[in-house]
Tab-separated table of C-alpha atoms and ligand atoms in Angstrom:
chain	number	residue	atom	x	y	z
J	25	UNK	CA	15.554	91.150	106.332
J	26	UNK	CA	16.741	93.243	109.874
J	27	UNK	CA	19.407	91.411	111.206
J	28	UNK	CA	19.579	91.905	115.314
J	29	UNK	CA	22.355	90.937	117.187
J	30	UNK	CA	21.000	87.560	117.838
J	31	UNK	CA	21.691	86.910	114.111
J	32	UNK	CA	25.567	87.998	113.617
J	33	UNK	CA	26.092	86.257	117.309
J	34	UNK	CA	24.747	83.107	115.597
J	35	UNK	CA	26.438	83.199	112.818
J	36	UNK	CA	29.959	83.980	114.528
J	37	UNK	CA	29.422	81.173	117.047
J	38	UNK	CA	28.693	78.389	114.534
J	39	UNK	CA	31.832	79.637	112.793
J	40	UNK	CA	33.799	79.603	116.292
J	41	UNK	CA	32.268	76.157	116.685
J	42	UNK	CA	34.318	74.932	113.427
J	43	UNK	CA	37.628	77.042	114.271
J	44	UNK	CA	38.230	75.601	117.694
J	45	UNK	CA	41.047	78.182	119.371
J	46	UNK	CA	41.757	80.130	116.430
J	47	UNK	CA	41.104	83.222	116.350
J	48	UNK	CA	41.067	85.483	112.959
J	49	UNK	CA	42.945	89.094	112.915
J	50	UNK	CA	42.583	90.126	109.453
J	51	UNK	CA	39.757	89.688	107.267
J	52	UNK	CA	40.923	90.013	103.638
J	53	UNK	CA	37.477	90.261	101.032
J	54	UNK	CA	38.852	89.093	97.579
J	55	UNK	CA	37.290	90.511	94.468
J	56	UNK	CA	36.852	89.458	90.700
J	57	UNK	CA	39.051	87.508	89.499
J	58	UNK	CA	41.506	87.804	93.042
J	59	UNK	CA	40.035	84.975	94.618
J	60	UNK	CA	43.157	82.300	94.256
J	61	UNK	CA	44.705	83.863	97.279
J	62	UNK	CA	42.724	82.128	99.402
J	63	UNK	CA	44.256	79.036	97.494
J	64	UNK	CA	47.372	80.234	99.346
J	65	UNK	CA	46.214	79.940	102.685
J	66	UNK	CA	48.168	77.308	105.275
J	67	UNK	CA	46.633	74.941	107.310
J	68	UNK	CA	43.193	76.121	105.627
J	69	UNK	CA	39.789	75.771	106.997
J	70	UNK	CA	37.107	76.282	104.619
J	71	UNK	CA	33.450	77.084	105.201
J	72	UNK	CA	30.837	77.875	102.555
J	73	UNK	CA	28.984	80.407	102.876
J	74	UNK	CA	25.804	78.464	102.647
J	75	UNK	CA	26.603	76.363	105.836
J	76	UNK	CA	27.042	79.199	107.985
J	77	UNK	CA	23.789	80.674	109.612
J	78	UNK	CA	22.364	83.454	108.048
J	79	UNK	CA	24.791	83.892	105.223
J	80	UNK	CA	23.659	84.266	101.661
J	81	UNK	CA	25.794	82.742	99.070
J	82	UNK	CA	27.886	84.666	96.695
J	83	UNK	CA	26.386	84.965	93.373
J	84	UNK	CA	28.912	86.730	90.754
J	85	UNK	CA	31.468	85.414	88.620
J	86	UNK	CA	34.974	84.402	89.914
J	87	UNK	CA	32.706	84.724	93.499
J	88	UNK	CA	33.803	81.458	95.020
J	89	UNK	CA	31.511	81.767	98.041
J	90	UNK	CA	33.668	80.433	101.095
J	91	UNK	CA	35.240	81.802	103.657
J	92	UNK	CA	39.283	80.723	104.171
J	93	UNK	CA	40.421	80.777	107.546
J	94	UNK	CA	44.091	79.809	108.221
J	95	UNK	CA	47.312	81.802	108.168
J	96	UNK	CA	48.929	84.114	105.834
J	97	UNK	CA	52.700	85.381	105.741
J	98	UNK	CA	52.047	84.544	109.581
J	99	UNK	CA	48.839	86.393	110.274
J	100	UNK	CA	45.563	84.294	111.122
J	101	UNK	CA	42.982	85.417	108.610
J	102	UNK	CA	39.510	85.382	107.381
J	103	UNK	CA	39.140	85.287	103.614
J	104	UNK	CA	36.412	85.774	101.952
J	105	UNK	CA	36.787	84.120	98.611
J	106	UNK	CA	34.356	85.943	97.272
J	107	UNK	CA	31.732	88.932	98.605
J	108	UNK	CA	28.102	89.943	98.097
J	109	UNK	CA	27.010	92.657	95.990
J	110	UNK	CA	23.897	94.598	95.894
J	111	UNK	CA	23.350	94.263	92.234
J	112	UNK	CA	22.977	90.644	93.116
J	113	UNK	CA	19.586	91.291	95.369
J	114	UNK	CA	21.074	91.441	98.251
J	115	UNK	CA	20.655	94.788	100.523
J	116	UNK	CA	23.139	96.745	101.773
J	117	UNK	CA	22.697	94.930	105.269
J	118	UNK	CA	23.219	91.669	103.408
J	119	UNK	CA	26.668	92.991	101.504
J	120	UNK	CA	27.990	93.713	105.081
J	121	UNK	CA	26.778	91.067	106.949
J	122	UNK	CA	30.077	88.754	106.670
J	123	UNK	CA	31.864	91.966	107.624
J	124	UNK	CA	30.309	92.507	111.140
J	125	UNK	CA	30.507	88.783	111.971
J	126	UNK	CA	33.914	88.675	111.235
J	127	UNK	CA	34.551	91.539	113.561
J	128	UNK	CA	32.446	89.957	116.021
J	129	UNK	CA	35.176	86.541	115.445
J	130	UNK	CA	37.665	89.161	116.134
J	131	UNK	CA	39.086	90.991	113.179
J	132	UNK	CA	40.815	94.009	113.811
J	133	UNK	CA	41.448	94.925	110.411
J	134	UNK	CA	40.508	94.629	107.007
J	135	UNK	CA	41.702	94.434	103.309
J	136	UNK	CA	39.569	94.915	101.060
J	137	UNK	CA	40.334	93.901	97.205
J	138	UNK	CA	38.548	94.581	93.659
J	139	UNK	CA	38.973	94.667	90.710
J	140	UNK	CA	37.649	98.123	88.818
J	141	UNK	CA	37.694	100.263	86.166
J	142	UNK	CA	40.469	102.793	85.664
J	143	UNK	CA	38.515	106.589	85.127
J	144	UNK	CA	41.847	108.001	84.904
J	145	UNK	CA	43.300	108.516	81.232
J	146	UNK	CA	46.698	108.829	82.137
J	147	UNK	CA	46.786	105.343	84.109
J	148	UNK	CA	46.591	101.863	82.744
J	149	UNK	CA	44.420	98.907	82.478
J	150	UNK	CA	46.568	96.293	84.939
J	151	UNK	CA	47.835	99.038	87.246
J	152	UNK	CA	47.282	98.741	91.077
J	153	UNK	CA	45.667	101.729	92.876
J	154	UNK	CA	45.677	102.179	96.252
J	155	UNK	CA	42.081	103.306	97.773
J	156	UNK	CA	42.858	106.584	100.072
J	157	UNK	CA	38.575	107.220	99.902
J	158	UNK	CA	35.926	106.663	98.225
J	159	UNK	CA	32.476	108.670	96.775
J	160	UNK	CA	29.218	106.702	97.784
J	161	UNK	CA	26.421	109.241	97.094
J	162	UNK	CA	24.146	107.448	95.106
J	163	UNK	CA	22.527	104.984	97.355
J	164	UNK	CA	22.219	104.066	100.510
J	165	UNK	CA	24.124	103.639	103.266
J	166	UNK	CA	24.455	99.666	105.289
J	167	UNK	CA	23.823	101.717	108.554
J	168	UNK	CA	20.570	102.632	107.707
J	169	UNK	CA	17.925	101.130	109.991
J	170	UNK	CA	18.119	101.073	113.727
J	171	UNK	CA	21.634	101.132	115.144
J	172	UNK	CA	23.388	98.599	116.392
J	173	UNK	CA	25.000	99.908	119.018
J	174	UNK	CA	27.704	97.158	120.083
J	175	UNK	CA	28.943	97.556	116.895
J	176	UNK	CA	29.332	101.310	116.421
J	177	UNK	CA	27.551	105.130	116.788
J	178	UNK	CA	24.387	106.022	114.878
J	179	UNK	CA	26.550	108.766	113.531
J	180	UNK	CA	29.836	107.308	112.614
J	181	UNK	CA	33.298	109.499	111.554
J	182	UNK	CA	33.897	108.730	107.893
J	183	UNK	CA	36.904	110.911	106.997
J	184	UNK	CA	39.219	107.892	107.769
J	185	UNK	CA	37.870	105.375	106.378
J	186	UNK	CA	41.097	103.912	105.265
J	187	UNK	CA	43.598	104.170	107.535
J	188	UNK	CA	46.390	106.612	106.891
J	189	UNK	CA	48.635	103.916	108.746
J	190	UNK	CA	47.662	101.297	106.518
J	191	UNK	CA	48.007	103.278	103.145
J	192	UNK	CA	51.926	104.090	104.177
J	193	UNK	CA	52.148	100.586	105.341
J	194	UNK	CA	51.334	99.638	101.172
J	195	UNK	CA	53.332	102.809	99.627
J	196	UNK	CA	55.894	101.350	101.718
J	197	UNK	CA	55.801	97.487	100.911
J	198	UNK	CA	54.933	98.745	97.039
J	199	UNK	CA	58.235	100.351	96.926
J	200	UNK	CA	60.177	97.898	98.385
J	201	UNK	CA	58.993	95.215	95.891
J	202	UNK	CA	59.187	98.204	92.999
J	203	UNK	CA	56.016	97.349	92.291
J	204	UNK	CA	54.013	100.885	91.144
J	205	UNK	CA	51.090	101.762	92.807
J	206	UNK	CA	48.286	104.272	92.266
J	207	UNK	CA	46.396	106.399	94.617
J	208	UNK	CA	43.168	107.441	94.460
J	209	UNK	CA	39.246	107.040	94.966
J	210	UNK	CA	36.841	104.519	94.282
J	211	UNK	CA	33.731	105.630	93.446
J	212	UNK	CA	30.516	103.520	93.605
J	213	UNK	CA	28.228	102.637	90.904
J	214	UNK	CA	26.048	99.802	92.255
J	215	UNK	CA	25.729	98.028	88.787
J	216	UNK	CA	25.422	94.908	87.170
J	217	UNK	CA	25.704	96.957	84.166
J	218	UNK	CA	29.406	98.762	83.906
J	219	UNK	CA	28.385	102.724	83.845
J	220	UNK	CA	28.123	104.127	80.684
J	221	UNK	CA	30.562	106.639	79.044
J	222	UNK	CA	28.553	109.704	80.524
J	223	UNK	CA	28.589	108.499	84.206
J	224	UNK	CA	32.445	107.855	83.847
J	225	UNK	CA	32.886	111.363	82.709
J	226	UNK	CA	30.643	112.628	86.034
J	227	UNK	CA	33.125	110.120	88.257
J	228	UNK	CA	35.681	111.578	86.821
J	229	UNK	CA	34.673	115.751	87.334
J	230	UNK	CA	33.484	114.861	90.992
J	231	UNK	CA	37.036	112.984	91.665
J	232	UNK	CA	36.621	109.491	91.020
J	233	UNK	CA	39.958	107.858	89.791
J	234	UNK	CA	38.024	104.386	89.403
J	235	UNK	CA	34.644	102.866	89.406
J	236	UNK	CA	33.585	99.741	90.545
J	237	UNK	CA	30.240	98.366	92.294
J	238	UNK	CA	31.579	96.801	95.468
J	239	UNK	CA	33.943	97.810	98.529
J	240	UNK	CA	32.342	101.237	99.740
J	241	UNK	CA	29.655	99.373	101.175
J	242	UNK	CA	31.946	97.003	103.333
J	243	UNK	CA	34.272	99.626	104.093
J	244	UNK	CA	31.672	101.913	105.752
J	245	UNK	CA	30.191	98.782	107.796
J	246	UNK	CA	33.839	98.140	108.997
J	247	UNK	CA	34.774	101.319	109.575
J	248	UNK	CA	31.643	101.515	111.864
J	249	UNK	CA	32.727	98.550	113.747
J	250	UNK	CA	36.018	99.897	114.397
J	251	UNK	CA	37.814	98.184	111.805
J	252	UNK	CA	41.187	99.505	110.651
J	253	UNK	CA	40.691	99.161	106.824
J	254	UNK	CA	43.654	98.826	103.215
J	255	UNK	CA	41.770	99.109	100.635
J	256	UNK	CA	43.744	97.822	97.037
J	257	UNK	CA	42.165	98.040	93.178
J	258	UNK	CA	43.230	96.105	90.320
J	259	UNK	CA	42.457	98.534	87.727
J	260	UNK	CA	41.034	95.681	85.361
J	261	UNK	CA	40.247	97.882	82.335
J	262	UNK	CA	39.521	101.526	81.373
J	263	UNK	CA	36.123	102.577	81.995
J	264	UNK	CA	33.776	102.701	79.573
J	265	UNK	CA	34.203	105.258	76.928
J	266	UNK	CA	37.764	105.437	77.389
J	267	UNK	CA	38.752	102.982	74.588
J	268	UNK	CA	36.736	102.479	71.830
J	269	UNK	CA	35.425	98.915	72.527
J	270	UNK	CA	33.025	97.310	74.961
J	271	UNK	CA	33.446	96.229	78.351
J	272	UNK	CA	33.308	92.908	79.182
J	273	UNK	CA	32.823	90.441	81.959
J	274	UNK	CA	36.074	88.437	80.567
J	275	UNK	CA	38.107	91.322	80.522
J	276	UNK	CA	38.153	91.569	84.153
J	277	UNK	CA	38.979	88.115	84.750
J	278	UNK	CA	41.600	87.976	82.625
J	279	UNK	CA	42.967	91.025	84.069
J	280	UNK	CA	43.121	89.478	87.717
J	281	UNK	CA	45.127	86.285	86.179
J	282	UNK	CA	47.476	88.566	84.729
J	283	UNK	CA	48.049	90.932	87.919
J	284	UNK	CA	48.416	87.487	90.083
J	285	UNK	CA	51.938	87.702	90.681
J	286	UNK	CA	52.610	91.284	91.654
J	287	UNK	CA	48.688	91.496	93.384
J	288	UNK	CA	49.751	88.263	95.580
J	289	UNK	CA	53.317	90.010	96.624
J	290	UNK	CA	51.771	93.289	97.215
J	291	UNK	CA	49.215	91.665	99.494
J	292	UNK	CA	51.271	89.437	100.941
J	293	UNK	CA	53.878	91.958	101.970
J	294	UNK	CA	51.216	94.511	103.838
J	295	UNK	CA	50.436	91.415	105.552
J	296	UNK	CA	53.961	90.348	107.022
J	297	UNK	CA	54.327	94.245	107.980
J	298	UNK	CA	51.162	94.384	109.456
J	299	UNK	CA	51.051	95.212	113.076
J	300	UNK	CA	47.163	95.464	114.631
J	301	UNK	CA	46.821	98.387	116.207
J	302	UNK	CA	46.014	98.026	119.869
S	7	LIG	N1	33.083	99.367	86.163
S	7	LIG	C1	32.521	98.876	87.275
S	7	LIG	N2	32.962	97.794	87.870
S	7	LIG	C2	34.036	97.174	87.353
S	7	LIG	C3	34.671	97.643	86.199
S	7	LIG	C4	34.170	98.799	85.562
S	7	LIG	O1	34.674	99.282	84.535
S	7	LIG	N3	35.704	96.793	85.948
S	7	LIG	C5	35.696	95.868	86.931
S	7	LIG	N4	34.687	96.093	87.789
C-alpha cells in the first residue's frame, strides 16, 4: 500500500468530523501493557481504529486499538491506546500512518511510550529510562518511497530526534516526583521474537541501553513532520541472556501493571509542564 496525501487527508477529516472544535496538541502512543492511561482521559472520545479510514487495527497484546481524544492534566490529546508494529504485517508506512494523521489533526508534539528490555546490567527490570536516541540500522526506514513533501524533506535532520527541551522537561518532572529515571538508547529489533542472547550482547557493544521492536519507527515519521518528540521506556525485563530464564509475553504485562503508578505520574507531570513550542 502507498498512501498519498489524499489518504491521511481522509482519514484526518473523518476524525475531525467526530471531534467537532477540538483540536488535539499532543499525541501520546501507549505501549505494552501502558495502555490504561487512556482510561484516564476526561471528557473522552473514543474511536477505533477500524472505523477510521484507512487505519489498520492494532494486533498485539495489551494493543487496545482506539484512539482517546479528550484532555489530560489540561492538555487536549490524542491517545493511541495501542500502536502498529511491523512484526504484525504491517509496513513501515502502515506503523506511521496514525502518526502523520495526527499531525495533520494538529499535534505538535509527541510522547511516545514502551515497554522494553533493559540491555544494561547495572539497571533494573521496572526502571524508567528516558529515550535521548535511538539505533535503527537494521531495516528500513517509513520515509522510504516518494516524499511527501507537505509533511517533511526527502532528507530529513535526525540528530534531534528527541527533543533536548523535552528530555529536561522529564529529568525535571522525574526529580520533582523523586521518581528515578534512566537515560539512554533504544535500539530496534523489529521482532515478534525477543532477540536472542547474542544480538543483546551486539546492542549492547554498539550502545544500545534497551531493546524493543516499536517507537524508532514513529519517532522518525514524527520527527519528519516536525513533531517535537519525549520518548519514555518501561524497562519491563532484562534482555534475554541477562538472567537465566526465558522471556515472556506475561512478563511484560505484568511489568506495566506494576510501574502504573509512578509511569502515570511521570507522564502526567511532563504533560502539565508541557508548553508547545511555537
Ligand atoms: N525485547 C524486545 N522487546 C521487548 C522486550 C525485550 O526484551 N521487552 C518488552 N518488549
Amino acid at each position: 500500500m502507498t498512501y498519498t496525501m489524499e489518504h491521511y487527508r481522509q482519514s484526518a477529516q473523518a476524525l475531525r468530523a467526530r471531534l467537532g472544535s477540538f483540536v488535539p496538541e499532543t499525541a501520546l502512543i501507549l505501549g505494552s501493557g501502558l495502555g490504561f492511561l487512556a482510561d484516564e482521559v476526561e471528557q473522552p472520545v473514543a474511536v477505533a481504529y477500524q472505523d477510521i479510514p484507512h487505519f489498520r487495527p492494532s494486533t498485539a497484546p495489551g494493543h487496545q486499538g482506539r484512539l482517546v481524544f479528550g484532555l489530560l492534566e489540561g492538555q487536549r490529546v490524542a491517545v493511541m491506546q495501542g500502536r502498529m508494529h511491523h512484526y504484525e504485517g504491517y509496513s513501515y508506512e502502515e506503523v506511521v500512518y496514525a502518526v502523520r494523521v495526527l499531525r495533520l489533526l494538529g499535534c505538535r508534539t509527541l510522547i511516545v511510550t514502551n515497554a522494553a528490555g533493559c540491555v544494561r546490567t547495572d539497571w533494573q527490570a521496572g526502571d524508567l529510562m528516558l529515550i535521548t536516541d535511538h539505533i535503527k540500522l537494521f531495516s528500513e526506514s517509513p520515509l522510504r518511497g516518494e516524499n511527501l513533501g507537505e509533511f517533511g524533506p526527502r532528507f530529513p535532520d535526525a540528530s534531534r530526534l528527541y527533543t533536548p527541551r523535552l528530555q529536561e522537561l522529564a529529568r525535571r518532572c522525574a526529580r520533582q516526583l523523586d521518581i528515578p529515571l534512566r537515560e539512554g538508547v533504544y535500539f530496534y529489533c523489529y521482532g515478534p521474537q525477543y532477540e536472542t542472547p547474542a544480538e543483546v550482547r551486539a546492542a549492547r557493544i554498539l550502545g544500545g541501553d534497551a531493546v524493543g521492536m516499536s517507537t524508532a519507527p514513529e519517532v522518525v515519521a514524527a520527527g519528519h513532520c516536525g513533531m517535537e518528540v519525549l520518548g519514555l521506556t518501561l524497562l519491563s525485563n532484562m534482555a534475554a541472556g541477562i538472567l537465566d530464564q526465558p522471556l515472556s509475553e506475561q512478563e511484560v504485562l505484568d511489568a506495566g501493571r506494576a510501574a502504573r503508578g509512578k509511569f502515570s505520574a511521570l507522564v502526567r507531570s511532563c504533560l502539565r509542564e508541557l508548553e508547545h513550542s511555537a
